[in-house]
Coordinates of C-alpha atoms in Angstrom, one line a residue:
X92 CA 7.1 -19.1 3.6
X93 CA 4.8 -15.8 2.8
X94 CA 4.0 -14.2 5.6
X95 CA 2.0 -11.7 3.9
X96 CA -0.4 -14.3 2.8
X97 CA -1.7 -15.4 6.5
X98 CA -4.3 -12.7 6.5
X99 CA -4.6 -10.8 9.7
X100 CA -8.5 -12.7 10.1
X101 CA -6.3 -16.0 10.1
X102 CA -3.9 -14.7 12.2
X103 CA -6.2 -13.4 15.1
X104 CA -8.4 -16.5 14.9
X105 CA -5.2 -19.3 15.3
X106 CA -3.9 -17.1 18.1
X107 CA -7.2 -17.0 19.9
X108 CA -7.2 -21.0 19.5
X109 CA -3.7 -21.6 20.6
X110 CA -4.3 -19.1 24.1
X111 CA -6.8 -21.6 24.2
X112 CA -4.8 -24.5 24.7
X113 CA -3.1 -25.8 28.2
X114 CA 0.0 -24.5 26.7
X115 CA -1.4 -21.1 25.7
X116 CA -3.4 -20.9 29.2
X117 CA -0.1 -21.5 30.8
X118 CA 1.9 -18.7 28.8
X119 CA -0.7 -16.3 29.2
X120 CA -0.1 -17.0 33.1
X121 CA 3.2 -16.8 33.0
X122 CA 3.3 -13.5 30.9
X123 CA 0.8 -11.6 33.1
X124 CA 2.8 -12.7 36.3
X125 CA 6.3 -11.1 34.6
X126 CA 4.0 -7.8 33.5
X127 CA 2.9 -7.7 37.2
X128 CA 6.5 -7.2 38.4
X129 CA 6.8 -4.2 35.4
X130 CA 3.7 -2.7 34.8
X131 CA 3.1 -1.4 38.4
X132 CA 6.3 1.2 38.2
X133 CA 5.0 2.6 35.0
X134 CA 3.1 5.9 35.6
X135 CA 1.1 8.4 33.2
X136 CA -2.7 8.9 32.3
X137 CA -2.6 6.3 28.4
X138 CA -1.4 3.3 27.9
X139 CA -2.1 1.1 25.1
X140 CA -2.4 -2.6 24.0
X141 CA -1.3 -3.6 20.2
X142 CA -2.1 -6.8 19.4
X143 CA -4.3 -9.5 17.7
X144 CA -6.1 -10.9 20.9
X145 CA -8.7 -8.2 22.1
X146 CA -9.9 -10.8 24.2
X147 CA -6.7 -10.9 26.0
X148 CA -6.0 -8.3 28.5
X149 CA -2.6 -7.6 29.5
X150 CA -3.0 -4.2 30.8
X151 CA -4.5 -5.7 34.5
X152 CA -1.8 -5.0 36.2
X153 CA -1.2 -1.3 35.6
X154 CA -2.4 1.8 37.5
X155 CA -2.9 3.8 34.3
X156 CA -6.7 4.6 34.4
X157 CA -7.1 5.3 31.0
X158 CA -6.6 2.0 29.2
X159 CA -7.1 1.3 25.7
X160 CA -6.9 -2.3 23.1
X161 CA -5.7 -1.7 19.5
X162 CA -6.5 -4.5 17.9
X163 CA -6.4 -5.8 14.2
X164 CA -9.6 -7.6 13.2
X165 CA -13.5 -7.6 15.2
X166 CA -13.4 -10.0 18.1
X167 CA -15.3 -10.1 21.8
X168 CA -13.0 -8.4 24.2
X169 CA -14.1 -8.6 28.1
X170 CA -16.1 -5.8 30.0
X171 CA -13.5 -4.5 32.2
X172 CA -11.9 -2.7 28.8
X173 CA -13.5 0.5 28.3
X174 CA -11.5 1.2 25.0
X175 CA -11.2 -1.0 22.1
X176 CA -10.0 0.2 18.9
X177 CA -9.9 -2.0 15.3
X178 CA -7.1 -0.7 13.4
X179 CA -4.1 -1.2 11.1
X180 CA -0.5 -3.1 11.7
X181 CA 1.6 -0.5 11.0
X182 CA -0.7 2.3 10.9
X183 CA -2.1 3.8 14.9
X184 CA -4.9 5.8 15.0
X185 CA -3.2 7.7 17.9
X186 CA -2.2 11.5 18.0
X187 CA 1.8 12.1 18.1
X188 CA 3.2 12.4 21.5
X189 CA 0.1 11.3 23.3
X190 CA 0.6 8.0 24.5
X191 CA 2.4 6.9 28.1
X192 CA 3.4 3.3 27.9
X193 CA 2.4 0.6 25.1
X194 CA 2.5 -2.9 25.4
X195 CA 2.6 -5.1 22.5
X196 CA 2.2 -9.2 22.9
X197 CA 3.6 -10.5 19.7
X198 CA 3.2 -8.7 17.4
X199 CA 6.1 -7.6 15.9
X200 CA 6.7 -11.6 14.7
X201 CA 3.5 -11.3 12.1
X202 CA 4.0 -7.5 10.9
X203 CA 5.1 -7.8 7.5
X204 CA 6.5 -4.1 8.3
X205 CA 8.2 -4.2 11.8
X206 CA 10.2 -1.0 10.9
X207 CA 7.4 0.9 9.9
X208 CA 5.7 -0.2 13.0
X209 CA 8.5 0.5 15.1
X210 CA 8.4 4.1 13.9
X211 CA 4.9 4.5 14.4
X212 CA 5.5 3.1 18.4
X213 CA 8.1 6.3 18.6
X214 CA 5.7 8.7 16.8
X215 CA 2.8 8.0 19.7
X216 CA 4.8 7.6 22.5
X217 CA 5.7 10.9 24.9
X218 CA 9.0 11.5 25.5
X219 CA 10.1 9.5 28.3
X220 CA 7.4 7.4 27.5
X221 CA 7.6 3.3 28.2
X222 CA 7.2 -0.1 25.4
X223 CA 6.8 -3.3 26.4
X224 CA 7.5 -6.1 23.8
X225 CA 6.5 -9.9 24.8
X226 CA 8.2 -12.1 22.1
X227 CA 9.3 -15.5 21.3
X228 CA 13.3 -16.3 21.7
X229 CA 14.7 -18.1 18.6
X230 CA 17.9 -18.9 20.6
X231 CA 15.8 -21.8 22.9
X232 CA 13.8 -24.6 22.8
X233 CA 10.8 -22.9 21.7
X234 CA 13.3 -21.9 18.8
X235 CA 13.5 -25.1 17.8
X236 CA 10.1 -25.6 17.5
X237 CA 9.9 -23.0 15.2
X238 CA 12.3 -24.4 12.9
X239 CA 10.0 -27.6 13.2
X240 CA 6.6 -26.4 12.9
X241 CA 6.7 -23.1 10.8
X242 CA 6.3 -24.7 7.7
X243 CA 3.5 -26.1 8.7
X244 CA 1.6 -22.7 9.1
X245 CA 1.2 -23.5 13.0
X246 CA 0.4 -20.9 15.7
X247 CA 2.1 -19.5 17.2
X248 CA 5.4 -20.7 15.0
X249 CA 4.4 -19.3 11.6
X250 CA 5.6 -15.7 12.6
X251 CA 9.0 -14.7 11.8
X252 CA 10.8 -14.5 15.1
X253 CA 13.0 -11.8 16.6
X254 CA 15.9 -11.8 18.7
X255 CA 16.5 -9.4 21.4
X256 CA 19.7 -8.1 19.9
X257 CA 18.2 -7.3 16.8
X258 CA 15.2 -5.4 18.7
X259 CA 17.3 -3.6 20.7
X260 CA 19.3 -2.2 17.3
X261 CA 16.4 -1.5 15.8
X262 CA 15.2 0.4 19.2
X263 CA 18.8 2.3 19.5
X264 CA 18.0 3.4 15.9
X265 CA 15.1 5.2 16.6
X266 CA 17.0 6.7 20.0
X267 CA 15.1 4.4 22.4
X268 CA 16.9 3.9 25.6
X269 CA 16.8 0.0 26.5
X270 CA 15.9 -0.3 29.9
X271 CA 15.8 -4.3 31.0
X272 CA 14.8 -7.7 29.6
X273 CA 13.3 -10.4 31.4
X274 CA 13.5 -14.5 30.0
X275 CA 11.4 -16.6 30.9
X276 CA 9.6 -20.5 30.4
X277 CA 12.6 -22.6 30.3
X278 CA 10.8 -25.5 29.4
X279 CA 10.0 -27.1 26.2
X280 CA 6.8 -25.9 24.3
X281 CA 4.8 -29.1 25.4
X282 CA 0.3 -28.6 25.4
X283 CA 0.4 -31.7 28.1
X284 CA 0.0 -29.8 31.6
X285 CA 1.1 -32.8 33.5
X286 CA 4.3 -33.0 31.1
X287 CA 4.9 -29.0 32.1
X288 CA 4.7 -29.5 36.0
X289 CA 7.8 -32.2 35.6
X290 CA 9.9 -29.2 34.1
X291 CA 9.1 -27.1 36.9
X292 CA 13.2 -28.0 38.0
X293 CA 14.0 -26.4 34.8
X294 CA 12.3 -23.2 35.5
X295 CA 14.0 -22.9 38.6
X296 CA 17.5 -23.7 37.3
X297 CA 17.3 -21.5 33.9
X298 CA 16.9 -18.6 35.8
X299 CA 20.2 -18.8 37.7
X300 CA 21.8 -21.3 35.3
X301 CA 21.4 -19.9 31.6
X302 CA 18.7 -17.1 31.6
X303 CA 19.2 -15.8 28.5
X304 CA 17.8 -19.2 26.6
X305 CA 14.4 -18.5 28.0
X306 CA 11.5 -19.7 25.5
X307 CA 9.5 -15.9 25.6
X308 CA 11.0 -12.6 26.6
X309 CA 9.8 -9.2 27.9
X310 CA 11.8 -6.3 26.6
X311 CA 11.5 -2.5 28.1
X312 CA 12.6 0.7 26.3
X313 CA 12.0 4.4 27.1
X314 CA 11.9 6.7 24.1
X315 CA 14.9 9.4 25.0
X316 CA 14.3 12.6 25.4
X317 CA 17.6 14.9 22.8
X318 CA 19.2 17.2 25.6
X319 CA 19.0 20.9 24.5
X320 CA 22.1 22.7 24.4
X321 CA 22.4 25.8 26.0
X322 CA 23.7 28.6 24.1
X323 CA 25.7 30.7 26.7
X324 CA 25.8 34.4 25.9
X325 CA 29.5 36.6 26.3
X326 CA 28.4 39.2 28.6
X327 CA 31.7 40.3 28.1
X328 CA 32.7 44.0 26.6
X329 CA 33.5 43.4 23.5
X330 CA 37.3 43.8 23.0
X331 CA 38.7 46.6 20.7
X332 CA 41.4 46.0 18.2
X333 CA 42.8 49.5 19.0
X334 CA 43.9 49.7 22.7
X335 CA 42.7 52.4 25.1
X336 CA 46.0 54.5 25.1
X337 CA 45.6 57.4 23.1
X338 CA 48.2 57.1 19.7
X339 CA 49.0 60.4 17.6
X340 CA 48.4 59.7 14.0
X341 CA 51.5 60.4 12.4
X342 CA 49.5 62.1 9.7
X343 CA 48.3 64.5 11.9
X344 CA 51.0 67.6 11.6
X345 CA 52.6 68.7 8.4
X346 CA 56.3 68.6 8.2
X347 CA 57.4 72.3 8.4
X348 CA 61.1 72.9 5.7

């Protein structure tokens, strides 16, 4: 499958349909309830959204004031943004060091440069600055469904997905400090809402039971601040190769005959 040949118009538009859905509705839910439980202890004066869905606004939850959508293609995005910026995948339009937290809703499974993009995430970010990734776990059911539908160029399975292992290598790479991961919709990827309230059980045991098979995740890293080493200073007299006693040269006095 080319990745590089769903064009980011396509992209935006099949994404938009699918949050349409009952399932989409439902995860959108369910991923704004977990933010609500992170997004609160997150403090500074920026923070960003990077992803395809203006429309979608992830960033209610936060008590940043100055909030901002980067997003890849022209779309309708709701009033209550004041900030909404068209851009690039793996290119920001942000000044280095400049930016307090950034969320990104799945994203990083249709970049056809994640690396690059990762390094741009750590360019923009202050130190001690927050990312938030929302991704889909191949390791589940929703996995599966991946490995079903992806050929078929269906959203939201044609990306290619990440693990969390693998994100948080790439994150220690680039000296990002992981700080927790949440899992989360246990049950299969169905668009029937009556279907979904009979796996509500399953929610309640995967958490307890086997988190880390959760369908979507929510990964936090801090960008690390390098410690500074002190160079300490020898206040110390310098010491003298000669010692203080006075010696007599035994060159000084000419032997008399």
């Amino acid at each position: 499958m080319n990745y590089e040949s769903l064009n980011e118009l396509t992209l935006r538009d099949k994404l938009s349909e699918w949050y349409q859905s009952p399932l989409g509705e439902t995860v959108y839910a369910e991923e704004m309830s977990k933010l609500g439980e992170i997004l609160p202890r997150i403090f500074g004066y920026h923070i960003l959204q990077f992803g395809y869905c203006a429309e979608l606004n992830y960033l209610k939850a936060s008590r940043i004031s100055n909030k901002t959508i980067l997003f890849l293609e022209n779309s309708e995005f709701k009033k209550d943004i004041k900030k909404a910026i068209r851009t690039n995948a793996e290119e920001l339009p942000i000044a280095m060091d400049s930016v307090d937290a950034l969320i990104l809703p799945h994203i990083l499974e249709f970049s056809t440069d994640p690396h690059k993009l990762l390094r741009e995430i750590e360019r923009v970010l202050i130190c001690e600055g927050y990312v938030v990734f929302i991704g889909i776990n191949p390791f589940s059911l929703w996995g599966l469904w991946h490995l079903i539908f992806c050929w078929w160029n269906r959203m939201p399975w044609s990306g290619k997905l990440i693990s969390v292992s693998r994100l948080k290598d790439w994150l220690s790479l680039l000296d990002f400090e992981y700080q927790k991961v949440n899992y989360f919709f246990f049950s299969p990827p169905l668009s029937n809402k009556k279907l979904l309230k009979k796996f509500l059980p399953l929610e309640r045991l995967g958490k307890y039971c086997y988190p880390i098979f959760g369908g979507l995740y929510i990964v936090v890293a801090k960008k690390r601040v390098a410690p500074l080493s002190s160079i300490k200073i020898n206040w110390k007299k310098r010491r003298n190769i000669i010692s203080g006693e006075s010696i007599e040269p035994t060159s000084r006095l000419a032997i008399k005959k």
